[in-house]
Amino acid sequence: MAKDLELFDNKIIVLYILDKNAKALTIEQIAKFCEDFDDITYFDICSYIQELKSNGYITESYNENHDTLFSITPSGLSTLHELLELIPGVNLHNIKKIINKNIVKIKTDYSIDNVVIPVKNDEFKVSCYIKDGNDELVNITMYAANKDQARNITKNWNSSAEQIYEKLLEMMTKEINEDEDY
């Protein structure tokens, strides 16, 4: 019975990790989040992922490198919120603390983010960036004439930053022919 309860708690931890991340994660990234939990191994995570996937709580997709990415489904999110109420407050606090500590490690490996800076009234600057560790690969600051435009810039950047970066790199490194007009 105690072992079943432990498995139950560990699956909730995996769902919680997937819920707290804006992007889908690989098993390796999920394992990084779990490295401070004594009772969760990489092989356990693989097992939890398969069970959660077969029950419809998570889904898998693939990125351009053919890495398998996992994200929480609406059913998984609903179940997670119901089950979080069953975890004693001290345990949930410890889980959050460990996960938040490890999210910093994972985000410093490779992060895509943006900052919205109010300029005046309904005008904003949106700074979009990609960092690899401590190195900033790209940082673009754009003017947004209203809140909706700022929201669209951040949404599009968060979903397509890699493609935007690749296109910018291609365009910026292209050899320019003197006779070409821009």
N, CA and C of each residue as an Amber inpcrd file, in Angstrom:
protein
   546
   0.8280000  -1.1990000   0.0000000   0.0000000   0.0000000   0.0000000
   0.8710000   1.2610000   0.0000000   1.9240000   1.2800000   0.8150000
   2.8030000   2.4500000   0.8720000   3.5000000   2.6520000  -0.4660000
   3.8880000   1.5380000  -1.1250000   4.5530000   1.6200000  -2.4300000
   3.5920000   2.1930000  -3.4830000   2.3000000   1.7720000  -3.4390000
   1.2990000   2.3020000  -4.3690000   1.1000000   3.7910000  -4.1600000
   1.0860000   4.2300000  -2.9000000   0.9120000   5.6470000  -2.5900000
   2.1080000   6.4490000  -3.0870000   3.3230000   5.8790000  -2.9480000
   4.5350000   6.5350000  -3.4290000   4.4850000   6.6990000  -4.9460000
   4.0700000   5.6410000  -5.6770000   3.9470000   5.7210000  -7.1310000
   2.9360000   6.7880000  -7.5240000   1.8260000   6.8370000  -6.8030000
   0.7790000   7.8270000  -7.0360000   1.3500000   9.2380000  -6.8730000
   2.0620000   9.4730000  -5.7620000   2.6640000  10.7780000  -5.5060000
   3.6710000  11.1530000  -6.5850000   4.4870000  10.1920000  -7.0170000
   5.5110000  10.4700000  -8.0200000   4.9020000  10.8000000  -9.3850000
   3.8040000  10.1690000  -9.7280000   3.1240000  10.4990000 -10.9780000
   2.5410000  11.9140000 -10.9090000   2.0500000  12.2860000  -9.7340000
   1.5500000  13.6530000  -9.5480000   2.6940000  14.6470000  -9.7380000
   3.8810000  14.2930000  -9.2450000   5.0490000  15.1720000  -9.4050000
   5.3520000  15.3720000 -10.8880000   5.3080000  14.3010000 -11.6720000
   5.5600000  14.4130000 -13.1150000   4.5080000  15.3090000 -13.7640000
   3.2380000  15.1260000 -13.4270000   2.1750000  15.9880000 -13.9640000
   2.3980000  17.4380000 -13.5430000   2.7960000  17.6380000 -12.3060000
   3.0380000  18.9870000 -11.7820000   4.1690000  19.6710000 -12.5590000
   5.2360000  18.9340000 -12.8240000   6.3690000  19.4770000 -13.5880000
   5.9130000  19.8970000 -14.9810000   5.1370000  19.0350000 -15.6370000
   4.6600000  19.3520000 -16.9860000   3.7100000  20.5420000 -16.9730000
   2.9370000  20.6860000 -15.9030000   2.0160000  21.8180000 -15.7840000
   2.7630000  23.1340000 -15.5950000   3.8540000  23.1140000 -14.8650000
   4.5700000  24.3480000 -14.5170000   5.5000000  24.8350000 -15.6120000
   5.6090000  24.1150000 -16.6990000   6.4710000  24.5300000 -17.7950000
   5.6380000  24.9670000 -18.9830000   6.0240000  26.0730000 -19.5660000
   5.2900000  26.6120000 -20.7110000   5.4890000  25.7520000 -21.9580000
   6.5800000  25.0250000 -21.9970000   6.8910000  24.2250000 -23.1760000
   6.8980000  22.7430000 -22.8050000   6.7060000  21.9150000 -23.8040000
   6.7890000  20.4690000 -23.6140000   8.2240000  20.0960000 -23.2530000
   8.3950000  18.9950000 -22.5070000   9.7080000  18.5860000 -22.0190000
  10.0700000  17.1870000 -22.4930000  11.3670000  16.9440000 -22.6080000
  11.8620000  15.6000000 -22.8900000  11.9430000  14.8330000 -21.5690000
  12.1070000  13.5260000 -21.6570000  12.2740000  12.7280000 -20.4370000
  13.5270000  13.1830000 -19.6910000  14.5780000  13.5370000 -20.4080000
  15.8140000  13.9920000 -19.7760000  15.5790000  15.2750000 -18.9730000
  14.7870000  16.1880000 -19.5160000  14.4860000  17.4180000 -18.7870000
  13.6370000  17.1340000 -17.5520000  12.6750000  16.2410000 -17.6800000
  11.8550000  15.8580000 -16.5230000  12.7480000  15.2220000 -15.4600000
  13.6910000  14.3920000 -15.8860000  14.6210000  13.7560000 -14.9470000
  15.4640000  14.7960000 -14.2160000  15.8670000  15.8720000 -14.9070000
  16.6280000  16.9380000 -14.2470000  15.8020000  17.5800000 -13.1330000
  14.5110000  17.7660000 -13.3880000  13.6400000  18.3180000 -12.3620000
  13.5780000  17.3950000 -11.1460000  13.6540000  16.0990000 -11.3860000
  13.4520000  15.1000000 -10.3270000  14.7490000  14.6460000  -9.6560000
  15.8890000  15.1950000 -10.0430000  17.1500000  14.6650000  -9.5350000
  17.3110000  14.8190000  -8.0230000  16.6120000  15.7270000  -7.3840000
  16.7180000  15.8900000  -5.9310000  15.7330000  15.0260000  -5.1510000
  14.8500000  14.3200000  -5.8490000  13.9470000  13.3910000  -5.1810000
  14.6800000  12.0570000  -5.0430000  14.8330000  11.5800000  -3.8240000
  15.5990000  10.3530000  -3.5790000  14.9680000   9.1120000  -4.1940000
  13.6530000   9.0900000  -4.2850000  12.9720000   7.8650000  -4.6800000
  12.5140000   7.8410000  -6.1360000  12.9960000   8.7660000  -6.9680000
  12.5910000   8.7850000  -8.3770000  13.8350000   8.6510000  -9.2430000
  13.8820000   7.5730000 -10.0180000  15.0060000   7.3580000 -10.9300000
  14.5600000   7.6490000 -12.3660000  15.5160000   7.6840000 -13.2560000
  15.2270000   7.8980000 -14.6710000  14.2800000   6.8090000 -15.1920000
  14.5240000   5.5720000 -14.7850000  13.7010000   4.4560000 -15.2540000
  12.2780000   4.5520000 -14.6940000  12.1590000   5.0520000 -13.4520000
  10.8330000   5.2780000 -12.8780000  10.0790000   6.3060000 -13.7150000
  10.7700000   7.3790000 -14.0830000  10.1410000   8.4520000 -14.8680000
   9.6430000   7.9030000 -16.2010000  10.4540000   7.0630000 -16.8460000
  10.0250000   6.4480000 -18.1190000   8.7430000   5.6490000 -17.9160000
   8.6820000   4.9160000 -16.8250000   7.4910000   4.1240000 -16.5140000
   6.2850000   5.0220000 -16.2430000   6.4930000   6.0660000 -15.4540000
   5.3900000   6.9980000 -15.1500000   4.8650000   7.6530000 -16.4230000
   5.7880000   8.0520000 -17.2800000   5.4110000   8.7030000 -18.5410000
   4.5180000   7.7680000 -19.3630000   4.9150000   6.5160000 -19.4890000
   4.1200000   5.5580000 -20.2700000   2.7250000   5.3730000 -19.6800000
   2.6380000   5.2450000 -18.3470000   1.3390000   5.0770000 -17.6970000
   0.4690000   6.3220000 -17.8570000   1.0680000   7.4820000 -17.6350000
   0.3050000   8.7290000 -17.7560000  -0.1630000   8.9390000 -19.1960000
   0.6910000   8.5690000 -20.1570000   0.3270000   8.6920000 -21.5680000
  -0.8090000   7.7410000 -21.9230000  -0.7180000   6.4930000 -21.4590000
  -1.7580000   5.5120000 -21.7940000  -3.1010000   5.8550000 -21.1410000
  -3.0710000   6.6090000 -20.0410000  -4.3150000   7.0330000 -19.3850000
  -4.8380000   8.3660000 -19.9190000  -4.1220000   8.9660000 -20.8750000
  -4.5790000  10.2080000 -21.4870000  -4.2730000  11.4670000 -20.6880000
  -3.3590000  11.3640000 -19.7060000  -3.0220000  12.5280000 -18.8860000
  -1.9130000  13.3670000 -19.5000000  -1.1020000  12.7510000 -20.3590000
  -0.0710000  13.4950000 -21.0750000  -0.0880000  13.0560000 -22.5300000
   0.5070000  13.8770000 -23.3530000   0.5950000  13.5750000 -24.7800000
   2.0370000  13.7830000 -25.2300000   2.3910000  13.1510000 -26.3260000
   3.7480000  13.3250000 -26.8290000   3.7250000  13.9840000 -28.1950000
   4.7960000  14.7080000 -28.4570000   4.9860000  15.3400000 -29.7570000
   6.4790000  15.2740000 -30.0560000   6.8620000  15.7890000 -31.2110000
   8.2670000  15.7230000 -31.6060000   8.7140000  17.0980000 -32.0890000
   9.9580000  17.4610000 -31.7700000  10.4990000  18.7200000 -32.2710000
  11.2570000  18.4650000 -33.5660000  11.8830000  19.5120000 -34.0930000
  12.5790000  19.3950000 -35.3770000  13.7880000  18.4590000 -35.3090000
  14.2940000  18.1950000 -34.0990000  15.4120000  17.2500000 -33.9240000
  14.9180000  15.8280000 -33.6730000  13.6090000  15.6340000 -33.7810000
  12.9600000  14.3360000 -33.5620000  13.0390000  13.8690000 -32.1080000
  13.2430000  14.8170000 -31.1680000  13.1920000  14.4910000 -29.7470000
  11.7330000  14.3240000 -29.3600000  11.4520000  13.3700000 -28.4880000
  10.0940000  13.1670000 -27.9980000   9.8490000  14.1410000 -26.8600000
   8.7850000  14.9260000 -26.9960000   8.4240000  15.9230000 -25.9890000
   7.0940000  15.5390000 -25.3670000   6.9510000  15.8000000 -24.0830000
   5.7270000  15.4600000 -23.3710000   5.1010000  16.7130000 -22.7860000
   3.7740000  16.7700000 -22.8370000   3.0400000  17.8750000 -22.2390000
   1.7600000  17.3370000 -21.6140000   1.2390000  18.0910000 -20.6830000
   0.0430000  17.6700000 -19.9590000  -1.1950000  17.9530000 -20.8060000
  -2.1720000  17.0630000 -20.7550000  -3.4260000  17.2360000 -21.4910000
  -4.4370000  17.9550000 -20.5940000  -5.5280000  18.4590000 -21.1560000
  -6.5660000  19.0620000 -20.3100000  -7.0830000  18.0770000 -19.2460000
  -7.2040000  16.8090000 -19.6060000  -7.6310000  15.7940000 -18.6400000
  -6.5940000  15.6450000 -17.5270000  -5.3230000  15.6500000 -17.8990000
  -4.2470000  15.5670000 -16.9060000  -4.2300000  16.7710000 -15.9990000
  -4.4650000  17.9500000 -16.5700000  -4.4920000  19.1850000 -15.7950000
  -5.6400000  19.1800000 -14.7950000  -6.7970000  18.7580000 -15.2510000
  -7.9660000  18.6740000 -14.3750000  -7.7220000  17.6880000 -13.2330000
  -7.1890000  16.5290000 -13.5660000  -6.8920000  15.5090000 -12.5540000
  -5.8380000  16.0150000 -11.5800000  -4.8040000  16.6760000 -12.0910000
  -3.7570000  17.2130000 -11.2310000  -4.3320000  18.1780000 -10.2040000
  -5.1710000  19.1060000 -10.6520000  -5.7290000  20.1000000  -9.7270000
  -6.5890000  19.4480000  -8.6550000  -7.3040000  18.4000000  -9.0310000
  -8.1060000  17.6720000  -8.0400000  -7.2150000  16.9440000  -7.0460000
  -6.1300000  16.3360000  -7.5180000  -5.2620000  15.5350000  -6.6530000
  -4.3380000  16.3820000  -5.7820000  -3.9940000  17.5740000  -6.2350000
  -3.1200000  18.4350000  -5.4400000  -3.7380000  18.7560000  -4.0830000
  -5.0570000  18.7750000  -4.0270000  -5.7320000  19.0490000  -2.7600000
  -5.5120000  17.9230000  -1.7620000  -5.1550000  16.7180000  -2.2340000
  -4.9520000  15.5750000  -1.3510000  -3.5440000  15.5140000  -0.7640000
  -2.6160000  16.2810000  -1.3380000  -1.2330000  16.2670000  -0.8520000
  -1.1400000  17.2060000   0.3480000  -0.5960000  16.7140000   1.4740000
  -0.4330000  17.5900000   2.6350000   0.3880000  18.8220000   2.2720000
   0.0650000  19.9620000   2.8880000   0.7040000  21.2400000   2.5730000
   2.2090000  21.2180000   2.6510000   2.7840000  20.5450000   3.6560000
   4.2350000  20.4990000   3.8070000   4.8700000  19.7760000   2.6250000
   4.2840000  18.6410000   2.2110000   4.8310000  17.9000000   1.0740000
   4.7490000  18.7170000  -0.2090000   3.6200000  19.3830000  -0.4460000
   3.4630000  20.1970000  -1.6470000   4.4700000  21.3450000  -1.6440000
   4.6860000  21.9440000  -0.4820000   5.6690000  23.0270000  -0.3690000
   7.0670000  22.5110000  -0.7310000   7.4310000  21.3320000  -0.2310000
   8.7490000  20.7480000  -0.5350000   8.8750000  20.4200000  -2.0180000
   7.8090000  19.8860000  -2.6070000   7.8140000  19.5750000  -4.0440000
   8.0330000  20.8510000  -4.8470000   7.2860000  21.8960000  -4.5230000
   7.4240000  23.1710000  -5.2360000   8.8310000  23.7290000  -5.0940000
   9.3850000  23.6350000  -3.9030000  10.7220000  24.1660000  -3.6340000
  11.7710000  23.4440000  -4.4830000  11.7070000  22.1190000  -4.5320000
  12.6670000  21.3350000  -5.3120000  12.5150000  21.6260000  -6.8030000
  11.2920000  21.6570000  -7.2760000  11.0420000  21.8940000  -8.6990000
  11.4740000  23.3000000  -9.0990000  11.1650000  24.3020000  -8.2770000
  11.5740000  25.6750000  -8.5950000  13.0850000  25.8170000  -8.6090000
  13.7790000  25.1040000  -7.7170000  15.2420000  25.1440000  -7.7150000
  15.7830000  24.5460000  -9.0170000  15.1920000  23.4450000  -9.4380000
  15.6760000  22.7700000 -10.6440000  15.2410000  23.4610000 -11.9240000
  14.1610000  24.2300000 -11.8910000  13.7350000  24.9520000 -13.0970000
  14.7880000  25.9830000 -13.4820000  15.4720000  26.5400000 -12.5020000
  16.5400000  27.4970000 -12.7850000  17.6660000  26.8050000 -13.5370000
  18.0290000  25.5820000 -13.1250000  19.0830000  24.8360000 -13.8220000
  18.6910000  24.5640000 -15.2630000  17.4730000  24.1280000 -15.4800000
  17.0230000  23.7820000 -16.8240000  16.8970000  25.0170000 -17.6900000
  16.3690000  26.1000000 -17.1360000  16.2200000  27.3140000 -17.9250000
  17.5750000  27.9140000 -18.2820000  18.5980000  27.7130000 -17.4320000
  19.9000000  28.2670000 -17.7850000  20.5730000  27.4530000 -18.8730000
  20.1480000  26.2070000 -19.0770000  20.6940000  25.4230000 -20.1720000
  20.2750000  26.0310000 -21.5110000  19.0090000  26.3980000 -21.6350000
  18.4960000  26.9430000 -22.8870000  17.1620000  27.5920000 -22.5650000
  17.0530000  28.8670000 -22.7970000  15.7840000  29.4970000 -22.4490000
  15.3330000  30.4810000 -23.5130000  14.0420000  30.5030000 -23.6710000
  13.3740000  31.4410000 -24.5640000  12.4080000  32.2110000 -23.6830000
  12.4900000  33.5150000 -23.7420000  11.6030000  34.3010000 -22.8910000
  11.4280000  35.6890000 -23.4820000  10.6240000  36.4770000 -22.8090000
  10.4060000  37.8550000 -23.2280000  10.0350000  38.6960000 -22.0260000
  10.2140000  39.9830000 -22.1790000   9.8640000  40.9430000 -21.1430000
   9.0410000  42.0380000 -21.8070000   7.8890000  42.3480000 -21.2050000
   7.0440000  43.4210000 -21.7130000   7.2520000  44.6310000 -20.8110000
   7.6260000  45.7580000 -21.4320000   7.9250000  46.9790000 -20.6890000
   6.9290000  48.0630000 -21.0960000   6.0940000  48.5160000 -20.1550000
   5.1650000  49.6090000 -20.4860000   5.9410000  50.8910000 -20.7970000
   5.5570000  51.5810000 -21.8670000   6.2110000  52.8260000 -22.2390000
   5.3610000  53.9970000 -21.7650000   4.1180000  54.0480000 -22.2300000
   3.1500000  55.0490000 -21.7690000   1.7610000  54.5900000 -22.1830000
   0.7850000  54.9790000 -21.4320000  -0.6070000  54.6000000 -21.6630000
  -0.7330000  53.1700000 -22.1550000  -1.0430000  52.9960000 -23.4220000
  -1.2730000  51.6720000 -23.9670000  -0.1570000  51.2580000 -24.9290000
   1.0600000  51.7830000 -24.7130000   2.1900000  51.4690000 -25.5800000
   3.2210000  50.6650000 -24.7970000   3.8830000  49.7320000 -25.5000000
   4.8020000  48.8190000 -24.8340000   6.0350000  48.5680000 -25.6860000
   7.1180000  48.1640000 -25.0310000   8.2810000  47.5870000 -25.6930000
   8.2870000  46.1230000 -25.2850000   8.5640000  45.2570000 -26.2520000
   8.6370000  43.8280000 -25.9660000  10.0410000  43.3610000 -26.3270000
  10.7610000  42.8880000 -25.3180000  12.1080000  42.3760000 -25.5240000
  12.0300000  40.8550000 -25.5530000  12.3920000  40.2680000 -26.6950000
  12.3310000  38.8160000 -26.8950000  13.7590000  38.2960000 -27.0000000
  14.0440000  37.2120000 -26.2690000  15.4090000  36.7120000 -26.3180000
  15.4870000  35.1990000 -26.2210000  16.6580000  34.6920000 -26.6640000
  17.0270000  33.2900000 -26.5110000  18.3950000  33.2880000 -25.8520000
  18.5050000  32.5090000 -24.7700000  19.7840000  32.3690000 -24.0700000
  20.1890000  30.9070000 -24.0770000  21.4750000  30.6930000 -24.2460000
  22.0540000  29.3660000 -24.1200000  23.0280000  29.4520000 -22.9570000
  22.6180000  28.9490000 -21.8060000  23.4130000  29.1300000 -20.5920000
  23.4210000  30.6080000 -20.2510000  24.6000000  31.1690000 -20.1120000
  24.7080000  32.6010000 -19.8260000  24.8880000  33.4350000 -21.0900000
  25.0070000  32.7680000 -22.2440000  25.2050000  33.4760000 -23.5030000
  23.8640000  33.8330000 -24.1300000  23.7320000  35.0760000 -24.5170000
  22.5140000  35.5220000 -25.1940000  22.7140000  35.3330000 -26.6930000
  21.8910000  34.4650000 -27.2970000  22.0010000  34.2060000 -28.7300000
  21.3620000  35.3150000 -29.5440000  20.2260000  35.8080000 -29.0670000
  19.5270000  36.8780000 -29.7600000  18.6780000  37.6430000 -28.7470000
  18.5590000  38.9450000 -28.9600000  17.6850000  39.7780000 -28.1530000
  17.1120000  40.8430000 -29.0820000  15.8100000  40.7950000 -29.2720000
  15.1300000  41.7300000 -30.1630000  14.1270000  42.5140000 -29.3270000
  14.2030000  43.8240000 -29.4020000  13.2300000  44.6530000 -28.7080000
  12.3780000  45.3460000 -29.7590000  11.0670000  45.1650000 -29.5970000
  10.1290000  45.7190000 -30.5800000   9.1270000  46.6350000 -29.8840000
   8.6460000  47.5950000 -30.6130000   7.6040000  48.5040000 -30.1410000
   6.2450000  47.8880000 -30.4330000   5.3510000  47.9520000 -29.4480000
   3.9730000  47.4810000 -29.6300000   3.0400000  48.6540000 -29.3530000
   2.1780000  48.9450000 -30.3090000   1.3000000  50.1150000 -30.2130000
   0.1590000  49.9270000 -29.2150000  -0.1290000  48.6600000 -28.8510000
  -1.2020000  48.4210000 -27.8790000  -0.9820000  47.0730000 -27.1860000
  -1.8220000  46.7950000 -26.1980000  -1.6820000  45.5770000 -25.4010000
  -1.8670000  44.3100000 -26.2380000  -2.8130000  44.3390000 -27.1750000
  -3.0390000  43.1640000 -28.0250000  -1.8190000  42.8620000 -28.8870000
  -1.2150000  43.8960000 -29.4290000  -0.0270000  43.6960000 -30.2510000
   1.1240000  43.1360000 -29.3990000   1.2970000  43.6440000 -28.1900000
   2.3300000  43.1360000 -27.2780000   2.0570000  41.6780000 -26.9340000
   0.8040000  41.3490000 -26.6850000   0.4190000  39.9730000 -26.3640000
   0.7110000  39.0420000 -27.5450000   0.4030000  39.4830000 -28.7620000
   0.6700000  38.6650000 -29.9510000   2.1630000  38.4600000 -30.1800000
   2.9470000  39.4950000 -29.9500000   4.4020000  39.3710000 -30.1080000
   4.9340000  38.3210000 -29.1400000   4.5280000  38.4020000 -27.8720000
   5.0270000  37.4290000 -26.8840000   4.5440000  36.0170000 -27.1980000
   3.2780000  35.8940000 -27.5920000   2.7280000  34.5750000 -27.9180000
   3.4570000  33.9570000 -29.1150000   3.6530000  34.7350000 -30.1610000
   4.3400000  34.2310000 -31.3520000   5.8050000  33.9240000 -31.0680000
   6.4550000  34.7440000 -30.2630000   7.8480000  34.4890000 -29.9130000
   7.9670000  33.1890000 -29.1190000   7.0920000  33.0130000 -28.1340000
   7.1510000  31.8070000 -27.3040000   6.9010000  30.5370000 -28.1070000
   6.0710000  30.6130000 -29.1170000   5.7610000  29.4070000 -29.8920000
   6.6930000  29.1940000 -31.0840000   7.3560000  30.2500000 -31.5660000
   8.1390000  30.1210000 -32.8080000   9.5350000  30.7290000 -32.7370000
  10.0870000  30.8900000 -31.5500000  11.3780000  31.5740000 -31.4030000
  12.4970000  30.8920000 -32.1910000  12.5340000  29.5590000 -32.1640000
  13.6020000  28.8640000 -32.8770000  13.5370000  29.1370000 -34.3790000
  12.3160000  29.0910000 -34.9450000  12.1570000  29.3330000 -36.3790000
  12.4850000  30.7950000 -36.7220000  12.0840000  31.7150000 -35.8600000
  12.3810000  33.1340000 -36.0870000  13.8900000  33.3500000 -36.0430000
  14.5410000  32.7470000 -35.0580000  15.9920000  32.8700000 -34.9260000
  16.7050000  32.3100000 -36.1580000  16.2870000  31.1220000 -36.6080000
  16.8980000  30.5180000 -37.7890000  16.7330000  31.4070000 -39.0140000
  15.5420000  31.9660000 -39.1860000  15.2710000  32.8390000 -40.3340000
  16.1180000  34.1140000 -40.2470000  16.1970000  34.7050000 -39.0560000
  17.0360000  35.8940000 -38.8680000  18.4970000  35.5900000 -39.1720000
  18.9790000  34.4700000 -38.6610000  20.3650000  34.0890000 -38.8840000
  20.6350000  33.8930000 -40.3760000  19.7000000  33.2250000 -41.0500000
  19.8290000  33.0140000 -42.4920000  19.8570000  34.3530000 -43.2260000
  18.9470000  35.2460000 -42.8780000  18.8650000  36.5370000 -43.5680000
  20.0630000  37.4300000 -43.2470000  20.5260000  37.3850000 -42.0070000
  21.6140000  38.2680000 -41.5890000  22.9820000  37.7880000 -42.0570000
  23.1200000  36.5120000 -42.3590000  24.4150000  35.9920000 -42.8020000
  24.4920000  35.8000000 -44.3080000  23.3960000  36.0960000 -44.9680000
  23.3440000  35.9740000 -46.4250000  24.2840000  37.0010000 -47.0500000
  25.0200000  36.5570000 -48.0550000  25.9170000  37.4690000 -48.7400000
  25.0900000  38.4080000 -49.6040000  25.3720000  39.6840000 -49.5170000
  24.5990000  40.6800000 -50.2410000  25.3010000  41.0010000 -51.5420000
  24.5220000  40.9590000 -52.6000000  25.0190000  41.3250000 -53.9080000
  24.8330000  42.8250000 -54.0480000  25.8560000  43.5330000 -54.4520000
  25.8270000  45.0060000 -54.5560000  24.6990000  45.5120000 -55.4290000
  24.2930000  44.7210000 -56.4260000  23.2630000  45.1760000 -57.3630000
  21.8330000  44.9350000 -56.8490000  21.7060000  44.1490000 -55.7750000
  20.3590000  43.8180000 -55.2640000  19.7790000  44.9890000 -54.4900000
  18.4790000  45.1460000 -54.6410000  17.7490000  46.1370000 -53.8540000
  17.0910000  45.4250000 -52.6810000  16.9100000  46.1170000 -51.6020000
  16.2130000  45.5430000 -50.4620000  14.8170000  45.9830000 -50.4360000
